PDB file of C-alpha atoms in Angstrom:
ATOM      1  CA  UNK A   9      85.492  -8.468 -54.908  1.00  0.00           C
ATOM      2  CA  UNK A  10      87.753  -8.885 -51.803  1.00  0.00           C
ATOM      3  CA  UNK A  11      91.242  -8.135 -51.630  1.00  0.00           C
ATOM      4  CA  UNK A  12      93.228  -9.309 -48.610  1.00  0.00           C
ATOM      5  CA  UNK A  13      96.782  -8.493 -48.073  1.00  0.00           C
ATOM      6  CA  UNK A  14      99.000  -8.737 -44.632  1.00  0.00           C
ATOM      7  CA  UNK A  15     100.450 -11.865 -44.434  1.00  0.00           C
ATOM      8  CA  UNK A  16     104.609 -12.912 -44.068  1.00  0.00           C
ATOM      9  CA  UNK A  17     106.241 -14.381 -42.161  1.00  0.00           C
ATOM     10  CA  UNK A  18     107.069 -14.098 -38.106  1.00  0.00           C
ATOM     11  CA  UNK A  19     108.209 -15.913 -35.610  1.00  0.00           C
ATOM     12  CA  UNK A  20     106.815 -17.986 -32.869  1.00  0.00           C
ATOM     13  CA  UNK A  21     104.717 -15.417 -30.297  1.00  0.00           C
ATOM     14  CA  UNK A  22     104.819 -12.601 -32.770  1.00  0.00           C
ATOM     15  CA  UNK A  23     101.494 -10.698 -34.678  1.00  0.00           C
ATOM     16  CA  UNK A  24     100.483 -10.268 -37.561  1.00  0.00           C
ATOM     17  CA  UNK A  25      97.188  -8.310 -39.081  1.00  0.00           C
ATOM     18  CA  UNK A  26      95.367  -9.427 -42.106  1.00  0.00           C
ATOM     19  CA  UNK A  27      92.960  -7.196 -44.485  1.00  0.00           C
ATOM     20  CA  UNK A  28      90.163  -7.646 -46.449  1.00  0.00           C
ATOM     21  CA  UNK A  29      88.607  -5.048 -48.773  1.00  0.00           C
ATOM     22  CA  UNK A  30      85.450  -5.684 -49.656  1.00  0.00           C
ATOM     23  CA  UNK A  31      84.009  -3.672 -53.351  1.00  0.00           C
ATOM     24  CA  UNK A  32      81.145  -4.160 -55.445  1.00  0.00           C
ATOM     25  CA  UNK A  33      78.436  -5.370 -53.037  1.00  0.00           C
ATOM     26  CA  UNK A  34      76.863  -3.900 -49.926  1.00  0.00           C
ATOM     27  CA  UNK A  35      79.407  -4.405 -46.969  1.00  0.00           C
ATOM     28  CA  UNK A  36      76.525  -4.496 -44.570  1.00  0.00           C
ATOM     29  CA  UNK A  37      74.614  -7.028 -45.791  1.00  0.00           C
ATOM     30  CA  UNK A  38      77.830  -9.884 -45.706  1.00  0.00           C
ATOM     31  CA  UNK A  39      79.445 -11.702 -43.403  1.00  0.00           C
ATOM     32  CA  UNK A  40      83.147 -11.906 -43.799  1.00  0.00           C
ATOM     33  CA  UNK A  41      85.714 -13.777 -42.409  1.00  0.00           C
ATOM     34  CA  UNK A  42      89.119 -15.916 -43.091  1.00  0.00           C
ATOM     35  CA  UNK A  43      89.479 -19.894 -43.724  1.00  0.00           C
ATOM     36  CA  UNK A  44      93.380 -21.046 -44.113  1.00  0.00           C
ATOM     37  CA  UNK A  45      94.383 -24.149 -45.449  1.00  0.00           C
ATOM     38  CA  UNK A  46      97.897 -25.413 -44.244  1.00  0.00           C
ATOM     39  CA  UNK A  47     100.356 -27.962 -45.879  1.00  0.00           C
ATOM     40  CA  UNK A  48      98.214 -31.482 -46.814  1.00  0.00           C
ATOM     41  CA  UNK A  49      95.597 -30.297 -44.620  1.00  0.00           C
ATOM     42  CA  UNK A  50      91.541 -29.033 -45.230  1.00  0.00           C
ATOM     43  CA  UNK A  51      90.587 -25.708 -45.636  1.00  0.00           C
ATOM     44  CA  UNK A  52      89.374 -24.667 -42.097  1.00  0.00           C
ATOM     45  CA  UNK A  53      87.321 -21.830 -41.150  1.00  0.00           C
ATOM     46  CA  UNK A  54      89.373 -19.163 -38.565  1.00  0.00           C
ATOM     47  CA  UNK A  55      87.071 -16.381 -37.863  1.00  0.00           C
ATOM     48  CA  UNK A  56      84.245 -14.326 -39.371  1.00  0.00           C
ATOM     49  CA  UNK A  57      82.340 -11.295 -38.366  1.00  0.00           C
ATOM     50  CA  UNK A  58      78.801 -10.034 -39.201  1.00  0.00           C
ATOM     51  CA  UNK A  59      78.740  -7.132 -40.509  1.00  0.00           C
ATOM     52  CA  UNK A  60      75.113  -5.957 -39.610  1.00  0.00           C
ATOM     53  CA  UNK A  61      75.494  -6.952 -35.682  1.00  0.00           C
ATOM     54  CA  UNK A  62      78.974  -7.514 -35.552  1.00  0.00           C
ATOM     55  CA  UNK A  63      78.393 -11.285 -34.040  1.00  0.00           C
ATOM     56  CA  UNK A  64      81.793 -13.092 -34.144  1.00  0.00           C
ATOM     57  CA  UNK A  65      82.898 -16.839 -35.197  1.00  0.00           C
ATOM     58  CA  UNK A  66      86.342 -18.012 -33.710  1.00  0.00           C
ATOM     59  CA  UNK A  67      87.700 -21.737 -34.027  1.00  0.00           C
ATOM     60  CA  UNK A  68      88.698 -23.253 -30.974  1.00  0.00           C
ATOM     61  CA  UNK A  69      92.377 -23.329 -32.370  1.00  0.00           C
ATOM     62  CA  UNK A  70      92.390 -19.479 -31.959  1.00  0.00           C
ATOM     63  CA  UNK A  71      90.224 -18.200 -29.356  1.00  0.00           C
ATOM     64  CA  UNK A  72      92.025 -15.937 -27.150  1.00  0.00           C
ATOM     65  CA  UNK A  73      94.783 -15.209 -29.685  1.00  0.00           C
ATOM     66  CA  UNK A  74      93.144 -13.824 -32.736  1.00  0.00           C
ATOM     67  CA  UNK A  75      90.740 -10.553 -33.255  1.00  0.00           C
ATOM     68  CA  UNK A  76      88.158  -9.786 -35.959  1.00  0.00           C
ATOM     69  CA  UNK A  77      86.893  -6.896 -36.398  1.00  0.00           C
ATOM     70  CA  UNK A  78      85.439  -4.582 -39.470  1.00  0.00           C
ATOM     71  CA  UNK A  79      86.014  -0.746 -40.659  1.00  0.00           C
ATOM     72  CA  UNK A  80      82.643  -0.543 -42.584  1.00  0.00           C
ATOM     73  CA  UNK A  81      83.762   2.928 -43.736  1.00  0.00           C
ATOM     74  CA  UNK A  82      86.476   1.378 -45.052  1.00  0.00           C
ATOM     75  CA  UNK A  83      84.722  -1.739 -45.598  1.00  0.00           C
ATOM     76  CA  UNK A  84      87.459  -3.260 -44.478  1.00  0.00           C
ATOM     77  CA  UNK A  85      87.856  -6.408 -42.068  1.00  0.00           C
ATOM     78  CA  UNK A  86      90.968  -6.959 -40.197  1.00  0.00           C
ATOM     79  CA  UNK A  87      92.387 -10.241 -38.546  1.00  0.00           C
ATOM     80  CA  UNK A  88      94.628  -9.532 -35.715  1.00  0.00           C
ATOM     81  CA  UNK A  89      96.536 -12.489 -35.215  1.00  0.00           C
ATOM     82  CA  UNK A  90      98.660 -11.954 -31.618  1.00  0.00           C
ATOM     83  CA  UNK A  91     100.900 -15.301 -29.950  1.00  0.00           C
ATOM     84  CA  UNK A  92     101.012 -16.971 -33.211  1.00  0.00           C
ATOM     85  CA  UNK A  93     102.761 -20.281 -33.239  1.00  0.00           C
ATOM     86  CA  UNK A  94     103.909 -22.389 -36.084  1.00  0.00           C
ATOM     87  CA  UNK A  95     100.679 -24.290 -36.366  1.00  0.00           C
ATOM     88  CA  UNK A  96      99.532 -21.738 -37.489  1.00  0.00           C
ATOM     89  CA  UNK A  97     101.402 -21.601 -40.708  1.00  0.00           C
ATOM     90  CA  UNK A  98      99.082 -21.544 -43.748  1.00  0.00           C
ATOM     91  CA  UNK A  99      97.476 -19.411 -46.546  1.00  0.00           C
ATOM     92  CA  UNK A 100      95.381 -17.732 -45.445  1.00  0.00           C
ATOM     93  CA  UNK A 101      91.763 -17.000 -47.647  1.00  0.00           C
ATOM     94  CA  UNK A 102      89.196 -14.056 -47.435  1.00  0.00           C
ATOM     95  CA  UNK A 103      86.113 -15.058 -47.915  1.00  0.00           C
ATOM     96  CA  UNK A 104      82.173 -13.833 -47.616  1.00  0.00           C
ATOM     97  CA  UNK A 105      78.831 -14.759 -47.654  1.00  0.00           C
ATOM     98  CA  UNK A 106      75.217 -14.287 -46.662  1.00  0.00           C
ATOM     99  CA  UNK A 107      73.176 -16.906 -44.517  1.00  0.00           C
ATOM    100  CA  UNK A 108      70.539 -16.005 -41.591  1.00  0.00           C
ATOM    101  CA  UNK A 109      72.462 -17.872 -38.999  1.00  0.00           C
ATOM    102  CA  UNK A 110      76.150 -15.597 -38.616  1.00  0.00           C
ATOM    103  CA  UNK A 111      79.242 -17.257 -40.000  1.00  0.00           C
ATOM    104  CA  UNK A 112      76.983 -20.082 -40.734  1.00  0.00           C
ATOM    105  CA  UNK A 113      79.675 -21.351 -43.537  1.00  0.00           C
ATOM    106  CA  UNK A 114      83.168 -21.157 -40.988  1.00  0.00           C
ATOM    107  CA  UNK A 115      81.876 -23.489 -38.751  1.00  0.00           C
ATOM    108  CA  UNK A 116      82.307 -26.194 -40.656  1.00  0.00           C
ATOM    109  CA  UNK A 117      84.873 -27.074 -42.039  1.00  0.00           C
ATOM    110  CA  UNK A 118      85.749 -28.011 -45.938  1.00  0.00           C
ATOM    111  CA  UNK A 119      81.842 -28.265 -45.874  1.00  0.00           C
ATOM    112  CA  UNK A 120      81.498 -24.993 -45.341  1.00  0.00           C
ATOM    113  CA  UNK A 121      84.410 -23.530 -47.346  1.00  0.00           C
ATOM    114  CA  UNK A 122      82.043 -25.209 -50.199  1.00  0.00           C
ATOM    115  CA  UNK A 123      79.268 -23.148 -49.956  1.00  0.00           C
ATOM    116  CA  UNK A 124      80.489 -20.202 -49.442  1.00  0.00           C
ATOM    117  CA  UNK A 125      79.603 -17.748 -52.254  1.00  0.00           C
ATOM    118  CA  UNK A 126      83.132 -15.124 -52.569  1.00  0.00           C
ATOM    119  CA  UNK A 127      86.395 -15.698 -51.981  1.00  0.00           C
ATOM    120  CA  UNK A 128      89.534 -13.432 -52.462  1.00  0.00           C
ATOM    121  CA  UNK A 129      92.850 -14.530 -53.153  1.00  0.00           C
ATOM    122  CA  UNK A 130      95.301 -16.015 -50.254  1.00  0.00           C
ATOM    123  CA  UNK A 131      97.763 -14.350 -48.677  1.00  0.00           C
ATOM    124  CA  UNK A 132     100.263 -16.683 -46.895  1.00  0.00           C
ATOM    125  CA  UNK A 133     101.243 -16.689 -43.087  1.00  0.00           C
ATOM    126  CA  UNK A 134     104.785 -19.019 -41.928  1.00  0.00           C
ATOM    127  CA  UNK A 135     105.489 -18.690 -38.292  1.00  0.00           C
ATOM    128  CA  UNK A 136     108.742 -19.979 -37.727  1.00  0.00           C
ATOM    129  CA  UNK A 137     109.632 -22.047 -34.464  1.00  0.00           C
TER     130      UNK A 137
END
């Protein structure tokens, strides 16, 4: 089960931090991450983190701006979302999954938001201008 909560709204250049609490399956053994799906637009994966090495995925759209990073005693990932601007405006989905390759799923696209296995509920992000 996954539980993410943090979202609201902010304006242009301001943060935000997202959560997602992982129960009911080994923490270590998932990768976990965030796809968001704005206004008539695909679902698009954001950013995931391995939990057993902690390799990172990032989409080009928010390198630089956003942070991953997981609490595995909390088994807990975060999303630190910093210089957020109104493109950025969507709801925003925890998600996880287990493939050899690391956040094999985020990298592409609706594709990937298929296949992957869990997904918690949204939690929505509006970054007025």
């Amino acid at each position: 089960q996954l539980q993410a909560s943090g979202g609201g709204l902010v304006q242009a250049g301001g943060s935000l931090r997202l959560s997602c609490a992982a129960s009911g399956f080994t923490f270590d053994d998932y990768a976990i991450g965030w796809f968001r799906q704005a206004p008539g637009k695909e679902r698009e994966g954001v950013s995931c983190i391995r939990n057993s090495d902690r390799r990172t995925f990032y989409a080009d759209s928010v390198k630089g701006r956003f942070t991953i990073s997981s609490d595995n005693a909390k088994n807990t990932v975060y999303l630190q979302m910093n210089s957020l601007k109104p493109e950025d405006t969507a709801i925003y989905y925890c998600a996880a999954d287990t493939t050899a390759f690391p956040c094999l799923y985020w990298r592409f696209g609706v594709a990937g938001a298929k296949s992957v296995g869990s997904w918690g509920q949204g939690t929505l992000v509006t970054v007025s201008s």
